[in-house]
Amino acid sequence: MLNRITCNARKLLHATALIGVASLGLMLPSGDQAKAGTLTVAQSYDPQSLWPNFSTSQEQMNVGNAVVESLLWLDPATDKAEPILATGFEFIDDTTIKLSLRKNVVFSNGEPMNADAVIESIRVFRDKAITPAYARDAAKIGSAEKIDDHTVLIKLSQKYPAVPLLLSQIYIVPPKYWAEVGPDGFGRKPIGTGPYKLTEWVRDDRVVMDRNPTFWGKPPVGIDKIVWKPVPDDTARAAGVMTGAYDIAANLPATALPQLEGRPGVSAISVPSYRIFKIDFSTLDIHPGAQHDLRVRQAMNYAIDKKAIRDVLFSGLASPLHGQILRSNQLGFNPDIEDYPFDPAKAKALLAEVGGKVEITFKFPSGRYAQDKEVSEAVAGMLSDVGVKVNMVQLEAGEFLTQLNNRELFQMALRGSAPQDDPDAMLSAYLSDWRYSHIQDPELDVLIKAGSGELDTAKRADIYKKAMKLIYDKAYMIFLYQANDLYGATARVKNFTPRGDQRFALYNVTLE
């Protein structure tokens, strides 16, 4: 495989792979002795807010939802919607839902969790000025009406086939406290119904939570305290879980797998990820550049040896995308599409058609995704091999998310998308009017909206297959790989089950 990579790119891939492995032996932290009753979790970065509906970033939501709970939780063990603050729902008609709420639940400040709290939380969820990250989901809700203290009638604005996913996105806040502190204050000091409550937040160092004595359910066994640690370096997270400094380490590099598997008292947890990685091109008029030319976008796809990236940087633990952003087991996956092959000669020929001199700005995060910097350097090296001048701009995770939300990731950027497991959750991020879509394509908009409201499964699948073909033909992105998420956990941790979207809850986790 490696003999198919041009010289510069081959050296880069080889070097980054070796660095990843070697670092595990050189960067082992001393680690504290595990404290009884304290679960320490290492993730990539510090949250910007502890309100789960502040953003769709999984790392932030994992921390926040230990305090603030949603209506439903999609259990990765069963792949079904499990009751949290809602005990169930039923359809009155195609667009009307009767939602039943759990009784005898209070927020940790004493406010009751009831229909009033749910309706206020839905109001907040639907206000795109307050909750812009969820505007696509919220637009599907028309209104919410209280029937009694434990029953809410939700009227949808359209037919929607993925209602459990929608309800699982709504996090319930205490109305009086929310009115006092607002979204920013709530994000700093959240009050919820969850198994834990916030004790301390030292920015860029730790978030500490203690058990919530008023929690309505059975508390996680053995866990009296959680310490969330932001650890941007991939190999440092892996090293920390191997020495016992962390009980759980998320988003680990594939190069850590052999060390995890060979370490007594540590388990490696590998999960086929919902997250797919691609290089998004901006074709917005406000972002001029060579990427507006279809031939340039196609050339860059031909220039990237995606198999080499999967095999060398991820030890074969990543999967091909087959030229589309829906995974092979998802509704709407188009089996008639195959990815652009690695063909540097074809890339050079297409670039010659546009004058042969292409310069482009490439923004990428460092510490947002596993091995994001190494992947970006490999991509830049391969583009350089075919004559593209790449101006690389490295962004720390928080700045990367800010620029993503503000449509400032141009002219192209590495992005990993891990939405809920429904094609609408992935595709609606490319609507022309979505806040960080870098595509404006009226034909694609029609297909996305049609798929969102189609209840017939076969018709819906056909709509999304057409959307996949359109995105492929217009080469709106470089299709890289589907990730395989790697976690490390010490032997003390039992029943830790992350989802494919990198979300996890601690309800059933125990600590010995």
PDB file of C-alpha atoms in Angstrom, residues 186-352:
ATOM      1  CA  PHE A 186     -27.065  28.458  33.475  1.00  0.00           C
ATOM      2  CA  GLY A 187     -24.174  27.220  31.352  1.00  0.00           C
ATOM      3  CA  ARG A 188     -21.741  28.214  34.108  1.00  0.00           C
ATOM      4  CA  LYS A 189     -23.806  26.860  37.018  1.00  0.00           C
ATOM      5  CA  PRO A 190     -26.440  24.409  35.766  1.00  0.00           C
ATOM      6  CA  ILE A 191     -29.246  23.043  37.926  1.00  0.00           C
ATOM      7  CA  GLY A 192     -30.798  19.777  36.839  1.00  0.00           C
ATOM      8  CA  THR A 193     -32.509  16.545  37.819  1.00  0.00           C
ATOM      9  CA  GLY A 194     -29.579  14.277  36.995  1.00  0.00           C
ATOM     10  CA  PRO A 195     -27.563  11.938  39.215  1.00  0.00           C
ATOM     11  CA  TYR A 196     -24.902  14.614  39.849  1.00  0.00           C
ATOM     12  CA  LYS A 197     -24.720  18.307  40.623  1.00  0.00           C
ATOM     13  CA  LEU A 198     -21.939  20.761  39.886  1.00  0.00           C
ATOM     14  CA  THR A 199     -19.472  21.411  42.721  1.00  0.00           C
ATOM     15  CA  GLU A 200     -16.574  23.187  41.013  1.00  0.00           C
ATOM     16  CA  TRP A 201     -15.458  24.267  37.556  1.00  0.00           C
ATOM     17  CA  VAL A 202     -11.875  25.411  37.122  1.00  0.00           C
ATOM     18  CA  ARG A 203     -11.557  26.437  33.485  1.00  0.00           C
ATOM     19  CA  ASP A 204      -9.172  24.328  31.395  1.00  0.00           C
ATOM     20  CA  ASP A 205      -8.373  22.151  34.421  1.00  0.00           C
ATOM     21  CA  ARG A 206     -11.385  20.270  35.808  1.00  0.00           C
ATOM     22  CA  VAL A 207     -15.136  20.064  36.246  1.00  0.00           C
ATOM     23  CA  VAL A 208     -16.106  18.439  39.548  1.00  0.00           C
ATOM     24  CA  MET A 209     -19.520  16.964  40.343  1.00  0.00           C
ATOM     25  CA  ASP A 210     -20.902  15.315  43.477  1.00  0.00           C
ATOM     26  CA  ARG A 211     -23.795  12.935  43.819  1.00  0.00           C
ATOM     27  CA  ASN A 212     -27.215  14.614  43.727  1.00  0.00           C
ATOM     28  CA  PRO A 213     -29.083  13.511  46.881  1.00  0.00           C
ATOM     29  CA  THR A 214     -32.463  14.356  45.310  1.00  0.00           C
ATOM     30  CA  PHE A 215     -31.907  12.279  42.145  1.00  0.00           C
ATOM     31  CA  TRP A 216     -35.144  10.503  41.222  1.00  0.00           C
ATOM     32  CA  GLY A 217     -33.538   7.238  40.078  1.00  0.00           C
ATOM     33  CA  LYS A 218     -31.079   4.660  41.303  1.00  0.00           C
ATOM     34  CA  PRO A 219     -27.697   6.415  41.561  1.00  0.00           C
ATOM     35  CA  PRO A 220     -24.678   4.913  39.764  1.00  0.00           C
ATOM     36  CA  VAL A 221     -23.111   2.331  42.044  1.00  0.00           C
ATOM     37  CA  GLY A 222     -19.808   3.331  43.625  1.00  0.00           C
ATOM     38  CA  ILE A 223     -19.585   6.821  42.107  1.00  0.00           C
ATOM     39  CA  ASP A 224     -19.885   9.637  44.631  1.00  0.00           C
ATOM     40  CA  LYS A 225     -17.862  12.175  42.622  1.00  0.00           C
ATOM     41  CA  ILE A 226     -16.938  12.759  38.982  1.00  0.00           C
ATOM     42  CA  VAL A 227     -13.908  14.736  37.859  1.00  0.00           C
ATOM     43  CA  TRP A 228     -13.916  15.674  34.178  1.00  0.00           C
ATOM     44  CA  LYS A 229     -10.427  16.504  32.889  1.00  0.00           C
ATOM     45  CA  PRO A 230      -9.717  18.353  29.608  1.00  0.00           C
ATOM     46  CA  VAL A 231      -6.650  16.703  28.042  1.00  0.00           C
ATOM     47  CA  PRO A 232      -6.060  17.976  24.471  1.00  0.00           C
ATOM     48  CA  ASP A 233      -3.165  15.625  23.685  1.00  0.00           C
ATOM     49  CA  ASP A 234      -4.336  12.240  22.359  1.00  0.00           C
ATOM     50  CA  THR A 235      -1.381  10.288  23.661  1.00  0.00           C
ATOM     51  CA  ALA A 236      -1.543  11.931  27.097  1.00  0.00           C
ATOM     52  CA  ARG A 237      -5.138  10.719  27.500  1.00  0.00           C
ATOM     53  CA  ALA A 238      -4.081   7.202  26.533  1.00  0.00           C
ATOM     54  CA  ALA A 239      -1.085   7.285  28.866  1.00  0.00           C
ATOM     55  CA  GLY A 240      -3.222   8.594  31.727  1.00  0.00           C
ATOM     56  CA  VAL A 241      -5.759   5.782  31.579  1.00  0.00           C
ATOM     57  CA  MET A 242      -2.954   3.220  31.469  1.00  0.00           C
ATOM     58  CA  THR A 243      -1.391   4.572  34.670  1.00  0.00           C
ATOM     59  CA  GLY A 244      -4.720   4.968  36.457  1.00  0.00           C
ATOM     60  CA  ALA A 245      -4.698   8.768  36.460  1.00  0.00           C
ATOM     61  CA  TYR A 246      -8.000   8.571  34.543  1.00  0.00           C
ATOM     62  CA  ASP A 247     -10.694   5.916  34.867  1.00  0.00           C
ATOM     63  CA  ILE A 248     -12.068   6.633  31.396  1.00  0.00           C
ATOM     64  CA  ALA A 249     -10.266   8.263  28.476  1.00  0.00           C
ATOM     65  CA  ALA A 250     -12.211   9.183  25.345  1.00  0.00           C
ATOM     66  CA  ASN A 251     -11.275   9.865  21.748  1.00  0.00           C
ATOM     67  CA  LEU A 252      -7.996   7.924  21.766  1.00  0.00           C
ATOM     68  CA  PRO A 253      -5.720   7.466  18.742  1.00  0.00           C
ATOM     69  CA  ALA A 254      -5.676   4.110  16.976  1.00  0.00           C
ATOM     70  CA  THR A 255      -1.945   3.886  17.684  1.00  0.00           C
ATOM     71  CA  ALA A 256      -2.818   3.417  21.365  1.00  0.00           C
ATOM     72  CA  LEU A 257      -4.720   0.173  20.821  1.00  0.00           C
ATOM     73  CA  PRO A 258      -1.777  -2.270  21.143  1.00  0.00           C
ATOM     74  CA  GLN A 259      -0.631  -0.610  24.376  1.00  0.00           C
ATOM     75  CA  LEU A 260      -4.152  -0.639  25.839  1.00  0.00           C
ATOM     76  CA  GLU A 261      -4.696  -4.276  24.948  1.00  0.00           C
ATOM     77  CA  GLY A 262      -1.362  -5.264  26.483  1.00  0.00           C
ATOM     78  CA  ARG A 263      -1.798  -3.331  29.724  1.00  0.00           C
ATOM     79  CA  PRO A 264      -3.087  -5.242  32.787  1.00  0.00           C
ATOM     80  CA  GLY A 265      -6.061  -3.631  34.466  1.00  0.00           C
ATOM     81  CA  VAL A 266      -7.071  -1.596  31.401  1.00  0.00           C
ATOM     82  CA  SER A 267      -9.619  -2.368  28.699  1.00  0.00           C
ATOM     83  CA  ALA A 268      -9.882  -0.954  25.205  1.00  0.00           C
ATOM     84  CA  ILE A 269     -13.420  -0.187  24.024  1.00  0.00           C
ATOM     85  CA  SER A 270     -13.808   0.151  20.271  1.00  0.00           C
ATOM     86  CA  VAL A 271     -17.067   1.493  18.838  1.00  0.00           C
ATOM     87  CA  PRO A 272     -17.961   1.843  15.129  1.00  0.00           C
ATOM     88  CA  SER A 273     -18.480   5.567  14.991  1.00  0.00           C
ATOM     89  CA  TYR A 274     -21.281   7.615  13.498  1.00  0.00           C
ATOM     90  CA  ARG A 275     -18.601  10.235  12.906  1.00  0.00           C
ATOM     91  CA  ILE A 276     -17.477  10.601   9.324  1.00  0.00           C
ATOM     92  CA  PHE A 277     -14.491  12.713   8.366  1.00  0.00           C
ATOM     93  CA  LYS A 278     -14.177  14.844   5.282  1.00  0.00           C
ATOM     94  CA  ILE A 279     -12.568  18.010   4.018  1.00  0.00           C
ATOM     95  CA  ASP A 280     -15.401  20.471   3.427  1.00  0.00           C
ATOM     96  CA  PHE A 281     -15.016  23.045   0.659  1.00  0.00           C
ATOM     97  CA  SER A 282     -16.784  26.373   0.989  1.00  0.00           C
ATOM     98  CA  THR A 283     -18.672  27.275  -2.160  1.00  0.00           C
ATOM     99  CA  LEU A 284     -20.286  30.327  -0.568  1.00  0.00           C
ATOM    100  CA  ASP A 285     -19.951  33.584  -2.497  1.00  0.00           C
ATOM    101  CA  ILE A 286     -18.448  35.216   0.604  1.00  0.00           C
ATOM    102  CA  HIS A 287     -15.520  32.766   0.392  1.00  0.00           C
ATOM    103  CA  PRO A 288     -13.934  33.220  -3.042  1.00  0.00           C
ATOM    104  CA  GLY A 289     -11.164  30.937  -4.196  1.00  0.00           C
ATOM    105  CA  ALA A 290     -10.106  28.083  -6.441  1.00  0.00           C
ATOM    106  CA  GLN A 291     -12.421  25.678  -4.575  1.00  0.00           C
ATOM    107  CA  HIS A 292     -15.390  27.154  -6.451  1.00  0.00           C
ATOM    108  CA  ASP A 293     -14.210  25.318  -9.572  1.00  0.00           C
ATOM    109  CA  LEU A 294     -15.576  21.764  -9.742  1.00  0.00           C
ATOM    110  CA  ARG A 295     -12.388  20.559 -11.428  1.00  0.00           C
ATOM    111  CA  VAL A 296     -10.290  21.735  -8.476  1.00  0.00           C
ATOM    112  CA  ARG A 297     -12.542  19.957  -5.986  1.00  0.00           C
ATOM    113  CA  GLN A 298     -12.423  16.783  -8.044  1.00  0.00           C
ATOM    114  CA  ALA A 299      -8.644  17.036  -8.424  1.00  0.00           C
ATOM    115  CA  MET A 300      -8.193  17.254  -4.671  1.00  0.00           C
ATOM    116  CA  ASN A 301     -10.278  14.106  -4.220  1.00  0.00           C
ATOM    117  CA  TYR A 302      -8.062  12.259  -6.711  1.00  0.00           C
ATOM    118  CA  ALA A 303      -4.935  13.574  -4.939  1.00  0.00           C
ATOM    119  CA  ILE A 304      -5.679  11.972  -1.563  1.00  0.00           C
ATOM    120  CA  ASP A 305      -4.689   8.379  -0.850  1.00  0.00           C
ATOM    121  CA  LYS A 306      -7.504   7.746   1.600  1.00  0.00           C
ATOM    122  CA  LYS A 307      -6.635   4.082   2.043  1.00  0.00           C
ATOM    123  CA  ALA A 308      -3.122   5.032   3.125  1.00  0.00           C
ATOM    124  CA  ILE A 309      -4.538   7.383   5.748  1.00  0.00           C
ATOM    125  CA  ARG A 310      -6.854   4.679   7.071  1.00  0.00           C
ATOM    126  CA  ASP A 311      -4.204   1.975   7.079  1.00  0.00           C
ATOM    127  CA  VAL A 312      -1.223   3.913   8.409  1.00  0.00           C
ATOM    128  CA  LEU A 313      -2.669   6.507  10.756  1.00  0.00           C
ATOM    129  CA  PHE A 314      -5.572   4.377  11.980  1.00  0.00           C
ATOM    130  CA  SER A 315      -4.083   0.892  11.680  1.00  0.00           C
ATOM    131  CA  GLY A 316      -6.965  -0.115   9.436  1.00  0.00           C
ATOM    132  CA  LEU A 317      -9.535   0.738  12.138  1.00  0.00           C
ATOM    133  CA  ALA A 318     -11.271   3.352   9.971  1.00  0.00           C
ATOM    134  CA  SER A 319     -13.704   2.528   7.167  1.00  0.00           C
ATOM    135  CA  PRO A 320     -14.046   3.988   3.660  1.00  0.00           C
ATOM    136  CA  LEU A 321     -16.879   6.411   2.961  1.00  0.00           C
ATOM    137  CA  HIS A 322     -17.660   5.182  -0.563  1.00  0.00           C
ATOM    138  CA  GLY A 323     -17.934   8.747  -1.849  1.00  0.00           C
ATOM    139  CA  GLN A 324     -20.825   9.775   0.389  1.00  0.00           C
ATOM    140  CA  ILE A 325     -21.616  11.052   3.860  1.00  0.00           C
ATOM    141  CA  LEU A 326     -24.168   8.406   4.828  1.00  0.00           C
ATOM    142  CA  ARG A 327     -22.724   5.257   6.350  1.00  0.00           C
ATOM    143  CA  SER A 328     -23.159   1.925   4.579  1.00  0.00           C
ATOM    144  CA  ASN A 329     -25.766   0.719   7.114  1.00  0.00           C
ATOM    145  CA  GLN A 330     -27.846   3.892   7.013  1.00  0.00           C
ATOM    146  CA  LEU A 331     -31.116   4.483   5.223  1.00  0.00           C
ATOM    147  CA  GLY A 332     -30.344   6.312   1.980  1.00  0.00           C
ATOM    148  CA  PHE A 333     -26.840   4.933   1.443  1.00  0.00           C
ATOM    149  CA  ASN A 334     -26.289   4.725  -2.321  1.00  0.00           C
ATOM    150  CA  PRO A 335     -24.519   1.450  -3.288  1.00  0.00           C
ATOM    151  CA  ASP A 336     -24.055   2.676  -6.864  1.00  0.00           C
ATOM    152  CA  ILE A 337     -21.489   5.304  -5.780  1.00  0.00           C
ATOM    153  CA  GLU A 338     -17.825   4.517  -5.279  1.00  0.00           C
ATOM    154  CA  ASP A 339     -15.285   7.036  -4.062  1.00  0.00           C
ATOM    155  CA  TYR A 340     -12.871   8.993  -6.232  1.00  0.00           C
ATOM    156  CA  PRO A 341      -9.838   6.698  -6.616  1.00  0.00           C
ATOM    157  CA  PHE A 342      -6.309   7.772  -5.710  1.00  0.00           C
ATOM    158  CA  ASP A 343      -5.027   9.057  -9.057  1.00  0.00           C
ATOM    159  CA  PRO A 344      -2.346  11.799  -8.821  1.00  0.00           C
ATOM    160  CA  ALA A 345      -2.009  11.915 -12.614  1.00  0.00           C
ATOM    161  CA  LYS A 346      -5.734  12.632 -12.976  1.00  0.00           C
ATOM    162  CA  ALA A 347      -5.447  15.277 -10.252  1.00  0.00           C
ATOM    163  CA  LYS A 348      -2.585  17.013 -12.037  1.00  0.00           C
ATOM    164  CA  ALA A 349      -4.453  16.909 -15.356  1.00  0.00           C
ATOM    165  CA  LEU A 350      -7.530  18.564 -13.854  1.00  0.00           C
ATOM    166  CA  LEU A 351      -5.400  21.212 -12.161  1.00  0.00           C
ATOM    167  CA  ALA A 352      -3.658  21.878 -15.475  1.00  0.00           C
TER     168      ALA A 352
END
